[in-house]
């Protein structure tokens, strides 16, 4: 998303153009200040939304980067064989027993702030640093969540490293994206030496669907800084919504690649069949129209009872349970091309796997003291990372039916630092603690009962289930019988069991892809090859512009009256383009026509506003906020007094504004009809 160049990212003007001098109003007029600078033509021309097929540039390869809270990775496919997805190389380092097709989202910078390493390499190098030396290095982990939680995100937002030092968040993210760019291009060069780099790669970045618009734009700005694409070739980068990417991948899965959590009995864990879900479903629907024995056919053809139950409607929910957030989306599979239609706007919350890590940190605080844990993290950052690695290894083994206790290693520096700080050892702290389900083992480890470990999961797991149940209660989602559980956290047996126990009795079939941790990454590659697969989305907010309208006494509030050049205007009017919850098709364009509020005006600034409500009337209504602006430099109007290029009468200069919805990002354009000059820009959400 591009900022308005003339005004800068931080200097967008809320009213009309700052160059314009105020026009005196008659004495006693209620308002004399400048307003929005444009007024609707009379009568207002509001054509129906117009759908335009997006133009696809030719790309030889699509590279998708799944930038996760806890782990990240990339994958790619060539345009010549788009469904043959190549996973990135196995990463060096890592934990025993863990597949390394992703690497931890950990970034290490030198004391001078230069890039050193990312992923396992960064984590292991930082762990091996001398404690005193480690204090000077900048180590960032799980920093993606900071962007989601920031209430005033800007291009100057700072991130805090483990040692407490701060750095611009944009630079931190750019370092990470640059690392993936270099890795991916190197692998592409090795696999296809003849492939030219310039303008042949389409990049795809994944973001949670519940991220607010500023966070999505922030990732695009970081990609520009990292050199993935240039602003001049912005279309070379796609922002993919994580649950959408998962949905795109799940519709292509073969049935034997899915685990049905309601069928855990021997021989029933995998859903039989060899065709992909969407192709099998289409064939099944065709047979349904021909056969009275539809249910028998579905089972015998390999589609199974799962799809037989969906014969009345092809809808499903995707629950993306990642490291930082849970993202829920509801899709309908459209015939005959298998495109997807969003039935309800994406929802969710900060209920990812890091919630379990936070619960463990709080448990340590109850045992050893919150002040000690904070001091230890600050003064022994590398040892704290070591402790979190040990907990992560045990967390992965937790399950609802596990019988034995779990041992968690405490780093020697933790034990030594505690004794020096408190004057007694950690075993004494455990005996004095009110936490009776964590003991000190004879091997010198924390010994935690299975019940205690499962309790650490409960706040996060309960939040996920509550969000799913709230979604299923919506009228737009009635009739859904299938839920795909995807994302890295969906690998957890604790989460799988809890979701199935809560939702299975409601008749909802819970299904988990076998490569559940790579679902989003692979789906993002498919999305990059065919961005039009999600044909209809729901607008999360109401969008429009602030304008002047002719003041109508009795209909408009008196405090909105503005008198200018002897004419009476109603100021601060919210001219809506699209409403929250409205279904918008890919490439759909909503047009409005306006004219400058003053003859001879050389510059028009169209302010863009958004809100969650559907019925806002004024830009000053509660919840309405300015979210961007579009500047248009006007050339001199026709001097001969005749009609302009579009045939409009002299004196009625038309400015035509258009907004495109239905994509993962919103595009805005405006055209001066008399000169046919246009300015294309995106909404700037980072102009706080």
Short mmCIF file of C-alpha atoms in Angstrom, two decimals, residues 318-609:
data_model
loop_
_atom_site.label_atom_id
_atom_site.label_comp_id
_atom_site.label_asym_id
_atom_site.label_seq_id
_atom_site.Cartn_x
_atom_site.Cartn_y
_atom_site.Cartn_z
CA UNK A 318 -11.36 -23.44 8.52
CA UNK A 319 -9.83 -22.94 11.98
CA UNK A 320 -6.23 -21.81 11.58
CA UNK A 321 -4.61 -22.38 14.97
CA UNK A 322 -1.13 -20.92 14.78
CA UNK A 323 1.56 -19.82 17.16
CA UNK A 324 0.07 -16.41 17.88
CA UNK A 325 -3.56 -16.33 16.78
CA UNK A 326 -6.59 -18.41 15.88
CA UNK A 327 -8.21 -17.42 12.58
CA UNK A 328 -11.66 -18.64 11.57
CA UNK A 329 -13.18 -18.38 8.12
CA UNK A 330 -16.26 -19.90 6.49
CA UNK A 331 -16.21 -20.80 2.81
CA UNK A 332 -18.68 -22.12 0.30
CA UNK A 333 -17.42 -24.14 -2.63
CA UNK A 334 -18.94 -22.74 -5.82
CA UNK A 335 -19.74 -24.75 -8.89
CA UNK A 336 -18.70 -25.41 -11.57
CA UNK A 337 -15.16 -24.01 -11.25
CA UNK A 338 -14.47 -24.74 -7.59
CA UNK A 339 -14.05 -21.08 -6.59
CA UNK A 340 -14.58 -20.07 -2.97
CA UNK A 341 -17.09 -17.65 -1.47
CA UNK A 342 -16.65 -16.24 2.02
CA UNK A 343 -19.89 -16.49 3.99
CA UNK A 344 -18.87 -14.55 7.09
CA UNK A 345 -16.01 -12.18 7.77
CA UNK A 346 -12.88 -13.65 9.33
CA UNK A 347 -12.90 -13.79 13.12
CA UNK A 348 -10.67 -15.07 15.90
CA UNK A 349 -8.30 -13.74 18.50
CA UNK A 350 -4.89 -14.02 20.18
CA UNK A 351 -5.28 -17.66 21.14
CA UNK A 352 -2.18 -19.28 19.69
CA UNK A 353 0.39 -21.70 21.04
CA UNK A 354 2.36 -18.86 22.65
CA UNK A 355 -0.49 -18.65 25.16
CA UNK A 356 0.71 -21.97 26.58
CA UNK A 357 4.25 -20.57 26.82
CA UNK A 358 2.92 -17.53 28.68
CA UNK A 359 1.04 -19.78 31.10
CA UNK A 360 4.30 -21.65 31.82
CA UNK A 361 6.10 -18.36 32.45
CA UNK A 362 3.34 -17.35 34.88
CA UNK A 363 3.70 -20.71 36.62
CA UNK A 364 7.43 -20.09 37.09
CA UNK A 365 6.57 -16.68 38.50
CA UNK A 366 4.30 -18.27 41.09
CA UNK A 367 7.07 -20.63 42.15
CA UNK A 368 10.18 -18.46 42.00
CA UNK A 369 8.72 -14.96 42.05
CA UNK A 370 7.69 -12.75 39.17
CA UNK A 371 10.44 -10.26 39.99
CA UNK A 372 13.08 -12.97 39.78
CA UNK A 373 11.80 -14.25 36.42
CA UNK A 374 11.83 -10.72 35.00
CA UNK A 375 15.38 -10.16 36.28
CA UNK A 376 16.57 -13.52 34.96
CA UNK A 377 15.15 -12.83 31.49
CA UNK A 378 16.87 -9.46 31.42
CA UNK A 379 20.28 -10.47 32.79
CA UNK A 380 20.53 -14.04 31.44
CA UNK A 381 18.65 -13.80 28.11
CA UNK A 382 20.45 -16.72 26.46
CA UNK A 383 19.68 -19.02 29.40
CA UNK A 384 16.03 -17.98 29.24
CA UNK A 385 15.95 -19.01 25.59
CA UNK A 386 17.43 -22.36 26.62
CA UNK A 387 14.66 -22.82 29.18
CA UNK A 388 11.93 -22.05 26.63
CA UNK A 389 13.44 -24.59 24.24
CA UNK A 390 13.30 -27.25 26.96
CA UNK A 391 9.66 -26.45 27.68
CA UNK A 392 8.74 -26.48 23.99
CA UNK A 393 10.11 -30.01 23.64
CA UNK A 394 7.95 -31.25 26.52
CA UNK A 395 4.91 -29.28 25.37
CA UNK A 396 4.92 -31.19 22.09
CA UNK A 397 4.63 -34.51 23.95
CA UNK A 398 1.62 -33.44 26.01
CA UNK A 399 -1.58 -35.35 25.35
CA UNK A 400 -4.98 -35.88 26.96
CA UNK A 401 -4.31 -39.55 27.72
CA UNK A 402 -0.65 -39.40 28.74
CA UNK A 403 -0.02 -41.18 32.03
CA UNK A 404 3.53 -40.33 33.10
CA UNK A 405 4.89 -37.06 34.45
CA UNK A 406 7.07 -34.74 32.38
CA UNK A 407 10.56 -33.57 33.32
CA UNK A 408 11.68 -30.09 32.27
CA UNK A 409 15.36 -29.24 32.46
CA UNK A 410 16.39 -26.05 34.22
CA UNK A 411 19.60 -24.49 32.85
CA UNK A 412 22.49 -24.47 35.30
CA UNK A 413 22.62 -20.67 35.04
CA UNK A 414 19.00 -20.53 36.25
CA UNK A 415 19.79 -22.64 39.31
CA UNK A 416 22.98 -20.71 40.04
CA UNK A 417 21.41 -17.29 39.45
CA UNK A 418 18.47 -18.12 41.74
CA UNK A 419 20.75 -19.21 44.58
CA UNK A 420 22.76 -15.98 44.31
CA UNK A 421 19.66 -13.81 44.15
CA UNK A 422 17.56 -15.50 46.84
CA UNK A 423 20.12 -17.14 49.13
CA UNK A 424 18.58 -20.63 48.87
CA UNK A 425 18.22 -23.23 46.13
CA UNK A 426 15.38 -23.95 43.71
CA UNK A 427 14.39 -27.13 45.58
CA UNK A 428 13.65 -25.01 48.65
CA UNK A 429 11.60 -22.64 46.51
CA UNK A 430 9.50 -25.53 45.23
CA UNK A 431 8.86 -26.82 48.77
CA UNK A 432 7.79 -23.36 49.94
CA UNK A 433 5.62 -22.74 46.91
CA UNK A 434 1.85 -23.14 46.93
CA UNK A 435 2.14 -24.97 43.61
CA UNK A 436 1.85 -28.60 44.64
CA UNK A 437 1.71 -30.23 41.19
CA UNK A 438 5.31 -29.31 40.30
CA UNK A 439 8.09 -31.10 42.17
CA UNK A 440 11.88 -31.26 42.08
CA UNK A 441 13.05 -34.55 40.60
CA UNK A 442 16.08 -36.49 41.73
CA UNK A 443 17.64 -35.84 38.29
CA UNK A 444 17.68 -32.11 38.99
CA UNK A 445 14.65 -31.20 36.89
CA UNK A 446 11.19 -29.75 37.31
CA UNK A 447 8.75 -32.66 37.42
CA UNK A 448 5.29 -31.71 36.24
CA UNK A 449 2.24 -33.95 36.31
CA UNK A 450 0.30 -34.49 33.08
CA UNK A 451 -2.71 -32.77 34.61
CA UNK A 452 -0.57 -29.73 35.36
CA UNK A 453 0.74 -29.61 31.80
CA UNK A 454 -2.78 -29.91 30.37
CA UNK A 455 -3.91 -27.08 32.65
CA UNK A 456 -1.40 -24.79 30.96
CA UNK A 457 -3.27 -25.42 27.69
CA UNK A 458 -6.74 -24.72 29.03
CA UNK A 459 -7.03 -20.89 28.75
CA UNK A 460 -5.83 -20.93 25.16
CA UNK A 461 -7.80 -24.02 24.12
CA UNK A 462 -10.96 -22.68 25.76
CA UNK A 463 -10.58 -19.40 23.88
CA UNK A 464 -10.35 -21.28 20.57
CA UNK A 465 -13.42 -23.39 21.28
CA UNK A 466 -15.45 -20.37 22.42
CA UNK A 467 -14.60 -18.52 19.20
CA UNK A 468 -15.63 -21.52 17.07
CA UNK A 469 -18.90 -21.92 18.99
CA UNK A 470 -19.66 -18.20 18.64
CA UNK A 471 -19.06 -18.43 14.89
CA UNK A 472 -21.30 -21.47 14.51
CA UNK A 473 -24.14 -19.60 16.23
CA UNK A 474 -24.22 -16.96 13.47
CA UNK A 475 -27.17 -17.30 11.06
CA UNK A 476 -24.82 -16.99 8.07
CA UNK A 477 -23.03 -20.15 9.16
CA UNK A 478 -25.98 -22.42 9.76
CA UNK A 479 -25.74 -25.81 8.12
CA UNK A 480 -21.97 -26.17 8.33
CA UNK A 481 -21.03 -29.78 9.06
CA UNK A 482 -17.29 -29.80 8.49
CA UNK A 483 -14.36 -28.07 10.20
CA UNK A 484 -10.75 -28.18 9.02
CA UNK A 485 -8.32 -27.81 11.91
CA UNK A 486 -5.04 -26.44 10.51
CA UNK A 487 -1.93 -24.54 11.60
CA UNK A 488 1.06 -25.47 13.74
CA UNK A 489 -0.90 -25.56 17.00
CA UNK A 490 -3.37 -27.98 15.40
CA UNK A 491 -0.64 -30.64 15.70
CA UNK A 492 -1.28 -30.66 19.46
CA UNK A 493 -3.12 -33.76 20.66
CA UNK A 494 -4.49 -31.69 23.55
CA UNK A 495 -6.13 -29.21 21.18
CA UNK A 496 -7.41 -31.90 18.81
CA UNK A 497 -9.05 -33.83 21.65
CA UNK A 498 -10.61 -30.71 23.18
CA UNK A 499 -12.10 -29.49 19.88
CA UNK A 500 -13.50 -32.90 19.01
CA UNK A 501 -14.96 -33.38 22.50
CA UNK A 502 -16.65 -29.96 22.43
CA UNK A 503 -17.88 -29.86 18.84
CA UNK A 504 -18.31 -33.51 17.86
CA UNK A 505 -21.62 -33.91 19.78
CA UNK A 506 -23.00 -30.95 17.79
CA UNK A 507 -22.70 -32.94 14.60
CA UNK A 508 -19.61 -31.08 13.38
CA UNK A 509 -17.04 -33.32 11.74
CA UNK A 510 -13.51 -32.22 12.69
CA UNK A 511 -10.86 -33.06 10.10
CA UNK A 512 -7.09 -32.53 10.28
CA UNK A 513 -4.78 -32.66 7.22
CA UNK A 514 -1.82 -34.96 7.74
CA UNK A 515 0.72 -32.21 6.95
CA UNK A 516 -1.22 -29.81 9.15
CA UNK A 517 1.77 -27.58 9.96
CA UNK A 518 2.46 -26.93 6.26
CA UNK A 519 -1.14 -26.42 5.12
CA UNK A 520 -0.97 -22.62 5.04
CA UNK A 521 2.42 -22.54 3.31
CA UNK A 522 1.34 -24.90 0.54
CA UNK A 523 -2.00 -23.14 0.18
CA UNK A 524 -0.23 -19.80 -0.19
CA UNK A 525 1.69 -21.17 -3.17
CA UNK A 526 -1.56 -22.32 -4.81
CA UNK A 527 -3.13 -18.93 -4.05
CA UNK A 528 -0.20 -17.17 -5.72
CA UNK A 529 -0.72 -19.23 -8.88
CA UNK A 530 -4.48 -18.47 -8.96
CA UNK A 531 -5.42 -15.45 -6.79
CA UNK A 532 -8.94 -15.48 -8.21
CA UNK A 533 -9.79 -18.73 -6.46
CA UNK A 534 -11.42 -16.77 -3.61
CA UNK A 535 -14.08 -15.03 -5.68
CA UNK A 536 -16.16 -13.34 -2.98
CA UNK A 537 -15.13 -11.92 0.38
CA UNK A 538 -16.95 -10.09 3.16
CA UNK A 539 -15.91 -6.52 3.83
CA UNK A 540 -14.76 -6.31 7.46
CA UNK A 541 -15.51 -2.57 7.69
CA UNK A 542 -17.60 0.17 6.13
CA UNK A 543 -15.53 2.36 3.79
CA UNK A 544 -16.29 5.71 2.22
CA UNK A 545 -15.25 9.33 1.79
CA UNK A 546 -15.97 12.59 3.56
CA UNK A 547 -17.79 15.13 1.40
CA UNK A 548 -19.88 18.28 1.35
CA UNK A 549 -23.56 18.03 0.46
CA UNK A 550 -26.10 20.77 -0.09
CA UNK A 551 -27.53 21.67 3.29
CA UNK A 552 -31.19 20.76 3.75
CA UNK A 553 -32.83 22.43 6.74
CA UNK A 554 -34.69 19.98 8.92
CA UNK A 555 -32.73 17.01 7.60
CA UNK A 556 -29.17 18.03 8.42
CA UNK A 557 -28.00 19.06 11.92
CA UNK A 558 -27.53 22.85 12.29
CA UNK A 559 -23.98 22.39 13.60
CA UNK A 560 -23.03 20.86 10.23
CA UNK A 561 -23.92 24.01 8.29
CA UNK A 562 -21.04 25.58 6.40
CA UNK A 563 -21.55 28.76 4.37
CA UNK A 564 -19.04 29.32 1.60
CA UNK A 565 -19.28 31.87 -1.22
CA UNK A 566 -22.90 32.43 -0.24
CA UNK A 567 -23.81 28.76 -0.65
CA UNK A 568 -25.02 26.54 2.19
CA UNK A 569 -23.28 23.20 2.61
CA UNK A 570 -23.63 20.31 5.02
CA UNK A 571 -20.13 19.36 6.01
CA UNK A 572 -18.61 16.08 7.32
CA UNK A 573 -21.02 13.89 5.32
CA UNK A 574 -19.96 10.23 5.17
CA UNK A 575 -20.45 9.00 1.59
CA UNK A 576 -20.42 5.21 1.85
CA UNK A 577 -18.76 3.01 -0.75
CA UNK A 578 -19.26 -0.40 0.84
CA UNK A 579 -20.82 -1.55 4.12
CA UNK A 580 -19.41 -3.84 6.77
CA UNK A 581 -20.42 -7.48 6.21
CA UNK A 582 -21.26 -6.75 2.57
CA UNK A 583 -20.29 -9.44 0.07
CA UNK A 584 -17.88 -8.06 -2.51
CA UNK A 585 -16.59 -9.89 -5.56
CA UNK A 586 -12.96 -9.98 -6.61
CA UNK A 587 -12.23 -6.89 -8.69
CA UNK A 588 -15.57 -5.30 -7.86
CA UNK A 589 -15.43 -1.56 -8.39
CA UNK A 590 -17.69 1.00 -6.72
CA UNK A 591 -17.75 4.41 -8.40
CA UNK A 592 -18.85 7.84 -7.22
CA UNK A 593 -18.66 11.18 -9.03
CA UNK A 594 -17.80 14.48 -7.35
CA UNK A 595 -17.00 18.05 -8.34
CA UNK A 596 -14.57 20.49 -6.68
CA UNK A 597 -16.29 22.66 -4.09
CA UNK A 598 -14.73 25.83 -5.54
CA UNK A 599 -14.15 27.00 -9.14
CA UNK A 600 -10.51 27.12 -10.14
CA UNK A 601 -9.45 24.61 -7.51
CA UNK A 602 -6.13 23.05 -8.55
CA UNK A 603 -5.86 20.32 -5.96
CA UNK A 604 -8.38 17.90 -4.50
CA UNK A 605 -7.79 15.81 -1.40
CA UNK A 606 -10.26 12.99 -0.98
CA UNK A 607 -10.24 11.76 2.60
CA UNK A 608 -11.07 8.10 3.18
CA UNK A 609 -12.83 6.87 6.30
#
